[in-house]
Coordinates of C-alpha atoms and ligand atoms in Angstrom, one line a residue:
M1 CA 36.0 266.5 27.8
S2 CA 32.4 266.8 26.6
V3 CA 31.4 263.3 25.4
D4 CA 30.0 263.2 21.9
R5 CA 26.5 261.7 22.6
A6 CA 26.0 260.3 19.1
R7 CA 29.3 258.5 19.3
L8 CA 28.5 257.3 22.8
S9 CA 25.2 255.9 21.6
D10 CA 26.9 254.1 18.7
L11 CA 29.5 252.6 21.0
M12 CA 26.9 251.5 23.4
A13 CA 24.9 249.8 20.6
H14 CA 28.0 247.9 19.6
E15 CA 28.6 246.8 23.2
V16 CA 24.9 245.8 23.6
A17 CA 25.1 243.6 20.5
R18 CA 28.3 241.9 21.8
F19 CA 26.6 241.3 25.1
E20 CA 23.5 239.8 23.4
A21 CA 25.7 237.5 21.2
E22 CA 27.8 236.2 24.1
R23 CA 25.1 235.8 26.9
P24 CA 22.4 233.5 25.4
Q25 CA 22.0 231.3 28.5
S26 CA 21.6 234.3 30.8
K27 CA 18.8 235.4 28.4
V28 CA 17.1 232.0 28.7
L29 CA 17.0 232.3 32.5
F30 CA 16.0 235.9 32.3
D31 CA 13.0 235.3 30.0
D32 CA 11.8 232.5 32.3
A33 CA 12.3 234.6 35.4
L34 CA 10.4 237.5 34.0
T35 CA 7.2 235.5 34.3
R36 CA 7.6 235.3 38.1
M37 CA 9.8 238.2 39.3
P38 CA 9.5 241.9 38.5
D39 CA 12.3 242.7 36.0
G40 CA 13.3 239.0 36.2
V41 CA 15.3 239.6 39.4
P42 CA 14.9 238.6 43.1
M43 CA 15.8 242.1 44.3
L44 CA 15.0 245.3 42.4
W45 CA 18.5 246.7 42.2
M46 CA 19.7 243.7 40.2
A47 CA 17.8 245.1 37.3
K48 CA 20.1 248.1 37.1
W49 CA 23.1 246.5 35.6
P50 CA 24.3 247.9 32.2
G51 CA 23.3 245.0 29.8
P52 CA 19.9 244.3 28.4
W53 CA 19.5 241.5 30.9
P54 CA 21.3 240.5 34.1
V55 CA 24.3 238.2 34.0
Y56 CA 23.3 235.0 35.8
V57 CA 26.0 233.5 38.0
S58 CA 26.9 229.8 38.1
R59 CA 29.8 229.9 40.5
A60 CA 31.8 232.6 42.4
Q61 CA 35.1 231.8 44.1
G62 CA 37.8 234.2 45.4
A63 CA 37.9 237.4 43.3
H64 CA 36.2 235.7 40.2
F65 CA 32.9 234.4 39.1
T66 CA 31.7 232.4 36.1
C67 CA 28.4 233.1 34.5
V68 CA 26.0 230.6 33.0
D69 CA 27.5 231.3 29.6
G70 CA 30.8 230.0 30.9
I71 CA 32.5 233.4 30.9
D72 CA 35.1 234.1 33.7
H73 CA 34.9 237.5 35.3
V74 CA 37.2 239.5 37.6
D75 CA 34.8 240.7 40.3
L76 CA 35.6 244.3 41.3
C77 CA 32.1 244.7 42.7
L78 CA 32.3 241.8 45.3
G79 CA 28.6 241.9 46.1
D80 CA 29.0 245.7 46.8
T81 CA 31.1 244.8 49.8
G82 CA 29.1 241.8 50.9
A83 CA 32.0 239.7 49.5
M84 CA 34.9 242.0 50.2
V85 CA 36.7 239.0 51.8
G86 CA 36.4 237.2 48.4
H87 CA 33.7 234.7 47.5
S88 CA 33.3 231.6 49.7
P89 CA 36.6 231.9 51.7
Q90 CA 37.5 228.5 53.0
P91 CA 37.6 229.3 56.8
T92 CA 34.1 230.8 56.5
V93 CA 32.8 227.9 54.4
D94 CA 34.2 225.4 56.9
A95 CA 32.8 227.1 60.0
V96 CA 29.4 227.6 58.4
T97 CA 29.3 224.0 57.1
Q98 CA 30.0 222.7 60.6
Q99 CA 27.5 225.0 62.2
L100 CA 24.8 224.0 59.7
A101 CA 24.9 220.5 61.1
K102 CA 24.8 221.7 64.7
G103 CA 21.7 224.0 64.5
I104 CA 21.1 227.2 62.7
T105 CA 19.0 229.3 65.0
T106 CA 17.6 228.7 68.5
M107 CA 17.2 232.2 69.9
L108 CA 19.8 231.2 72.5
P109 CA 23.4 232.4 72.4
T110 CA 26.3 230.1 71.3
E111 CA 29.9 230.4 72.4
D112 CA 30.8 232.1 69.1
A113 CA 28.7 235.2 70.0
A114 CA 30.9 236.6 72.8
I115 CA 34.0 235.7 70.8
A116 CA 32.7 237.6 67.7
A117 CA 31.7 240.6 69.9
G118 CA 35.2 240.6 71.4
M119 CA 36.8 240.7 67.9
L120 CA 34.7 243.7 66.9
A121 CA 35.4 245.4 70.3
E122 CA 39.2 245.0 69.7
R123 CA 39.0 246.3 66.2
F124 CA 36.7 249.3 66.7
G125 CA 37.5 250.3 70.3
V126 CA 33.9 250.2 71.6
P127 CA 33.3 247.4 74.0
M128 CA 29.6 246.3 73.9
W129 CA 28.1 244.6 70.8
Q130 CA 24.8 243.3 69.6
F131 CA 24.0 241.6 66.3
T132 CA 21.4 242.0 63.5
L133 CA 21.0 240.5 60.0
T134 CA 21.9 243.6 58.1
A135 CA 23.7 246.9 58.5
T136 CA 20.4 248.6 57.8
D137 CA 18.9 247.0 60.8
A138 CA 21.9 247.9 63.0
N139 CA 21.5 251.5 62.0
R140 CA 17.8 251.4 62.8
A141 CA 18.6 250.0 66.2
M142 CA 21.1 252.7 67.0
I143 CA 18.7 255.5 65.9
R144 CA 16.0 254.1 68.2
Y145 CA 18.3 253.8 71.1
S146 CA 19.7 257.3 70.5
R147 CA 16.2 258.8 70.5
H148 CA 15.2 256.8 73.6
V149 CA 18.2 257.8 75.8
T150 CA 18.4 261.5 74.6
G151 CA 14.7 262.2 74.5
K152 CA 15.4 264.1 71.3
K153 CA 13.9 263.4 67.9
K154 CA 16.1 264.2 65.0
V155 CA 18.8 262.3 63.1
L156 CA 21.6 264.3 61.6
V157 CA 22.9 262.9 58.3
M158 CA 25.1 264.0 55.4
D159 CA 23.6 265.2 52.1
Y160 CA 23.6 262.2 49.7
C161 CA 24.4 259.7 52.4
Y162 CA 23.4 256.1 52.2
H163 CA 23.0 253.9 55.3
G164 CA 20.6 251.2 54.0
S165 CA 16.9 251.4 53.8
V166 CA 16.5 253.5 56.9
D167 CA 13.6 255.9 56.5
E168 CA 15.3 258.8 58.3
T169 CA 18.2 258.8 55.9
F170 CA 16.4 259.3 52.6
A171 CA 16.5 263.0 53.0
S172 CA 18.6 265.6 51.0
L173 CA 18.9 269.3 50.7
D174 CA 17.1 271.2 47.9
G175 CA 18.5 274.3 46.2
T176 CA 17.3 276.5 49.1
G177 CA 18.8 274.4 51.8
A178 CA 15.5 272.9 52.9
V179 CA 15.3 269.2 53.8
V180 CA 13.3 267.2 51.2
E181 CA 12.8 263.6 50.2
R182 CA 15.8 262.1 48.4
R183 CA 15.0 261.6 44.7
G184 CA 13.5 258.2 44.1
N185 CA 12.4 257.7 47.7
I186 CA 9.5 255.1 47.8
G187 CA 6.6 255.6 50.1
A188 CA 8.1 257.9 52.8
P189 CA 6.1 257.5 56.1
V190 CA 6.4 261.2 57.0
D191 CA 8.0 264.3 55.6
P192 CA 11.7 263.8 56.2
D193 CA 12.0 267.4 57.6
E194 CA 10.2 266.0 60.7
T195 CA 12.8 263.3 61.4
T196 CA 16.0 264.4 59.8
V197 CA 18.6 267.3 59.7
V198 CA 20.8 267.2 56.6
V199 CA 24.1 269.0 56.2
P200 CA 26.7 268.9 53.4
F201 CA 29.8 266.7 54.2
N202 CA 32.9 268.6 55.3
D203 CA 30.8 271.8 56.2
V204 CA 31.6 272.6 59.9
A205 CA 29.6 275.8 59.8
A206 CA 26.5 273.9 58.7
L207 CA 27.1 271.4 61.5
E208 CA 27.3 274.3 64.1
R209 CA 24.0 275.7 62.8
A210 CA 22.3 272.3 62.8
F211 CA 23.3 271.5 66.4
G212 CA 22.2 275.0 67.4
E213 CA 18.5 273.9 67.1
G214 CA 18.9 271.6 70.1
D215 CA 16.8 268.7 68.8
I216 CA 19.4 266.2 67.5
A217 CA 19.4 262.7 69.1
C218 CA 22.3 261.4 67.0
A219 CA 24.6 262.0 64.1
L220 CA 24.8 259.0 61.7
I221 CA 27.7 259.2 59.4
E222 CA 30.1 257.3 57.2
P223 CA 33.6 258.5 58.1
A224 CA 34.2 259.0 54.4
M225 CA 31.3 259.0 52.0
T226 CA 31.4 255.9 49.8
N227 CA 27.9 255.8 48.3
I228 CA 28.1 258.8 46.0
G229 CA 31.6 258.4 44.8
I230 CA 34.3 258.5 47.5
V231 CA 34.4 261.8 49.4
L232 CA 37.2 262.0 52.0
P233 CA 36.9 264.1 55.2
D234 CA 38.8 267.4 55.4
P235 CA 41.3 267.6 58.3
G236 CA 39.5 268.6 61.5
W237 CA 36.0 267.7 60.3
H238 CA 35.7 264.6 62.5
E239 CA 37.1 266.5 65.5
A240 CA 34.5 269.3 65.0
L241 CA 31.6 266.7 64.7
R242 CA 32.8 264.9 67.8
A243 CA 33.0 268.1 69.9
L244 CA 29.5 269.2 68.7
C245 CA 28.0 265.8 69.6
T246 CA 29.5 266.0 73.0
D247 CA 28.5 269.6 73.7
H248 CA 24.9 268.9 72.6
G249 CA 24.5 265.5 74.2
A250 CA 24.0 263.7 70.8
V251 CA 25.1 260.2 70.1
L252 CA 27.8 259.9 67.4
I253 CA 27.2 256.8 65.3
I254 CA 29.9 255.9 62.8
D255 CA 28.8 253.5 60.0
E256 CA 31.9 251.5 59.0
T257 CA 30.0 249.1 56.7
H258 CA 32.0 250.2 53.6
T259 CA 34.9 252.1 55.2
V260 CA 36.1 248.9 56.8
C261 CA 38.0 248.9 53.5
A262 CA 40.4 251.4 55.1
G263 CA 41.8 248.8 57.6
P264 CA 40.8 246.1 60.1
G265 CA 39.2 248.6 62.4
G266 CA 37.9 250.9 59.6
M267 CA 38.6 254.6 59.7
T268 CA 37.7 254.5 63.4
L269 CA 40.9 252.7 64.3
R270 CA 43.0 254.1 61.5
D271 CA 42.2 257.8 62.3
N272 CA 41.6 257.4 66.0
L273 CA 38.0 258.6 65.7
Q274 CA 36.0 258.6 69.0
P275 CA 32.4 257.4 68.2
D276 CA 29.8 256.5 70.8
S277 CA 28.7 253.8 68.5
V278 CA 30.0 251.8 65.5
V279 CA 27.8 250.0 63.0
I280 CA 29.0 247.4 60.5
G281 CA 27.5 244.7 58.3
K282 CA 27.9 243.2 54.8
T283 CA 31.3 241.6 54.8
I284 CA 31.9 240.7 58.5
A285 CA 30.4 237.2 58.0
G286 CA 31.8 236.6 54.6
G287 CA 28.4 237.1 52.9
I288 CA 26.3 235.2 55.4
P289 CA 23.7 237.7 56.5
A290 CA 25.0 239.6 59.6
G291 CA 25.2 243.1 61.0
A292 CA 26.4 244.5 64.3
Y293 CA 26.3 247.6 66.4
G294 CA 28.7 248.5 69.2
M295 CA 28.5 251.0 72.0
T296 CA 30.8 252.6 74.5
Q297 CA 30.2 251.2 78.1
E298 CA 28.7 254.6 79.1
L299 CA 26.2 254.6 76.3
Q300 CA 25.4 250.9 76.9
N301 CA 24.7 251.6 80.5
R302 CA 22.3 254.4 79.6
V303 CA 20.5 252.2 77.1
R304 CA 20.2 249.3 79.5
A305 CA 19.0 251.4 82.4
S306 CA 16.2 252.8 80.1
I307 CA 14.6 249.5 79.1
H308 CA 12.6 247.1 81.1
M309 CA 13.0 243.3 80.7
E310 CA 9.3 242.7 80.4
D311 CA 9.0 244.9 77.3
I312 CA 12.3 243.9 75.7
D313 CA 10.8 241.9 72.8
V314 CA 8.4 244.6 71.7
G315 CA 10.6 247.7 71.8
G316 CA 11.3 247.8 68.1
V317 CA 15.0 246.6 68.4
G318 CA 16.0 243.1 67.5
G319 CA 14.6 240.3 65.4
T320 CA 13.9 236.6 65.5
L321 CA 16.8 235.5 63.4
A322 CA 19.3 238.2 64.6
G323 CA 22.3 236.8 66.4
N324 CA 21.6 233.3 65.1
A325 CA 24.3 230.6 65.5
L326 CA 25.1 230.5 61.8
S327 CA 25.8 234.2 61.4
L328 CA 28.0 234.2 64.5
A329 CA 30.0 231.2 63.4
A330 CA 30.6 233.0 60.1
I331 CA 31.7 236.3 61.8
R332 CA 34.1 234.5 64.1
A333 CA 35.7 232.6 61.2
T334 CA 35.7 235.6 58.8
L335 CA 37.2 238.1 61.2
G336 CA 39.5 235.6 62.8
E337 CA 40.9 234.0 59.7
V338 CA 40.1 235.9 56.5
L339 CA 39.7 239.7 57.0
T340 CA 42.7 239.8 59.3
A341 CA 45.1 242.7 59.8
E342 CA 47.6 240.8 57.7
A343 CA 45.2 240.6 54.8
Y344 CA 45.0 244.4 54.4
P345 CA 48.4 245.5 53.0
A346 CA 47.9 243.4 49.8
M347 CA 44.3 244.5 49.4
I348 CA 45.3 248.1 49.7
Q349 CA 48.3 247.6 47.3
R350 CA 45.8 246.2 44.7
A351 CA 43.7 249.3 45.1
T352 CA 46.8 251.5 44.7
E353 CA 47.6 249.7 41.5
W354 CA 44.1 250.1 40.2
T355 CA 44.1 253.8 41.0
A356 CA 47.4 254.3 39.3
G357 CA 46.1 252.5 36.2
V358 CA 43.0 254.7 36.0
Q359 CA 45.1 257.8 36.6
A360 CA 47.5 256.9 33.8
T361 CA 44.6 256.8 31.3
I362 CA 43.1 260.0 32.6
D363 CA 46.5 261.6 32.1
E364 CA 47.1 260.1 28.7
F365 CA 43.8 261.2 27.2
Q366 CA 43.6 264.4 29.3
V367 CA 40.0 263.6 30.4
P368 CA 38.8 265.9 33.2
W369 CA 38.1 263.1 35.6
Q370 CA 39.6 262.1 38.9
V371 CA 40.2 258.9 40.9
T372 CA 40.1 258.6 44.7
Q373 CA 41.4 255.7 46.8
L374 CA 40.3 254.7 50.3
G375 CA 42.2 251.7 51.5
A376 CA 41.1 248.7 49.4
R377 CA 38.4 250.7 47.5
A378 CA 38.8 253.2 44.8
E379 CA 36.5 255.1 42.5
Y380 CA 36.7 257.5 39.5
S381 CA 34.3 260.2 38.8
F382 CA 33.6 262.6 35.9
L383 CA 34.9 265.6 37.8
P384 CA 38.3 267.4 37.4
Q385 CA 39.0 267.4 41.1
A386 CA 38.0 265.2 44.1
P387 CA 34.5 266.1 45.4
R388 CA 34.2 267.7 48.8
D389 CA 30.6 266.8 49.5
G390 CA 27.8 264.7 48.2
A391 CA 26.2 267.3 46.0
D392 CA 29.6 267.9 44.2
A393 CA 29.8 264.2 43.6
A394 CA 26.2 263.8 42.5
N395 CA 26.5 266.7 40.0
A396 CA 29.2 264.8 38.2
D397 CA 26.9 261.8 37.5
D398 CA 26.6 260.8 33.8
F399 CA 24.4 257.7 33.7
E400 CA 24.8 257.0 29.9
L401 CA 28.6 257.3 30.1
Q402 CA 28.8 255.2 33.2
Q403 CA 26.6 252.5 31.7
Y404 CA 28.9 252.4 28.6
L405 CA 32.1 252.1 30.7
H406 CA 30.5 249.4 32.8
L407 CA 29.2 247.4 29.8
H408 CA 32.5 247.7 28.0
A409 CA 34.2 246.3 31.1
L410 CA 31.6 243.5 31.6
N411 CA 32.0 242.4 28.0
R412 CA 35.7 242.0 28.7
G413 CA 35.1 240.0 31.8
I414 CA 35.3 242.7 34.5
L415 CA 32.5 243.5 36.9
M416 CA 32.4 247.1 38.3
T417 CA 30.2 248.0 41.2
P418 CA 26.9 249.2 39.8
F419 CA 25.4 252.7 40.5
H420 CA 28.9 254.2 40.5
N421 CA 32.4 253.7 39.2
M422 CA 33.9 251.8 42.1
A423 CA 36.2 248.9 42.5
L424 CA 36.9 246.9 45.6
M425 CA 39.8 244.6 46.3
S426 CA 39.6 241.3 48.2
P427 CA 42.4 239.3 49.7
A428 CA 42.1 237.1 46.6
T429 CA 42.4 239.9 44.0
T430 CA 45.6 239.6 42.1
A431 CA 47.9 242.1 40.3
E432 CA 46.8 240.4 37.0
D433 CA 43.1 241.0 37.8
V434 CA 43.9 244.7 38.3
A435 CA 46.1 244.9 35.2
A436 CA 43.1 243.5 33.1
H437 CA 41.0 246.5 34.3
T438 CA 43.8 248.9 33.6
A439 CA 44.1 247.7 30.0
H440 CA 40.4 247.6 29.3
F441 CA 39.7 251.0 30.9
R442 CA 42.3 252.5 28.6
E443 CA 40.7 250.9 25.6
A444 CA 37.2 252.2 26.7
V445 CA 38.4 255.8 27.2
A446 CA 40.4 255.7 23.9
S447 CA 37.2 254.7 22.1
L448 CA 35.5 257.8 23.5
V449 CA 38.1 260.2 22.4
A450 CA 39.3 258.7 19.1
Ligands
PLP1 C1 27.4 252.7 54.6 C2 26.3 251.7 54.5 N1 25.6 251.4 55.6 C3 24.6 250.5 55.5 C4 24.3 249.9 54.4 C5 23.2 248.9 54.3 O1 23.6 247.6 54.1 P1 22.5 246.4 53.9 O2 21.8 246.8 52.7 O3 23.3 245.2 53.9 O4 21.6 246.5 55.1 C6 25.0 250.2 53.2 C7 24.7 249.5 51.9 O5 25.2 249.8 50.9 C8 26.0 251.1 53.3 O6 26.8 251.4 52.2

């Protein structure tokens, strides 16, 4: 379907007018905030929502939030995975509340630390864990350690990957196959070709060529891409990557920050992957800042043997607030009582319902789009078949169309993940929440083709 742009523009104008009429209190806060924060937001990305100003939240609970204009929303964004366990789950709130009164940060371990590490070890199969405040920082730590123990320089990543604000990962392939800065990269410290090798996802021949150069310290991957639409791995791709890392002495780091939607141990456990290191962040502490990286015993031994106690605080790994008592109490409660193995079947069932609802509209209106599910997460894209790599997925981007669909949903009380067409299910998301999306998505697509 080629979307009629004049019609899309009219539809969008109608949705913008509705948003403006229904969100006056958000506008008041936005106008005030504009005088003290760029774009009126505390973090730049919050300016990229589809309406003329951001929706200001008054309260979030479970799978819903209410804005300052009193409108209830089904939250399918869930803080882009930061709140995948639902907003303010009671066990996390209780544990954090107790810990707040007992000391927040001391730069000394608490009992919770080793318990939380043990929970991660059991889930992901790598035994030795350390903590950070973000997944970004966990990735940075693993890249440093990998370079340190291998004596090699380069990080291998997938074209159109996202692993947080990690310098080495803002690299992509140009039309000639050269490694260049990812579009939009701000203030790169060096040419990414110096630090990074980029290959398309699912391309074993490209992996073989890349490892042939002999300079790769680590491969940093998501086991399925989730930041440029969802791109699932071909059968055999993970095995090929594992074998090449082993043959060439490179560290295989699997970033499960988003793919933990596939199950309690992410895709690592579900698909019996064999990483040297697992990175995770966002949801493990129920939204309290926390990240973590785990290593095999063998890798941990190499790392520990290579660093001297005297220099441990100036090596570029770690941070003052990392591993603080509050984060660890939150991880222990969240993994132990909220994001449990028992919570997953219902979350995945909600995503299956969401996917079926989107597919039914695609079929009814014969639009050349597709929808892909990965556990409790699903995403549609403006492509006739599922993408096989990041470039495939990126080529299907249609920012105007996406903004219309997202604003249409928002005006009907449904928040989609910004930047792409993704929905995530929490333990608190209900079949009614999903059915609301199904009905409104149908209405939006009908408006485009009518
Ligand atoms: C796979 C993956 N890794 C790491 C990150 C970074 O997370 P944070 O911004 O919380 O550091 C993200 C963020 O979207 C991500 O999707």
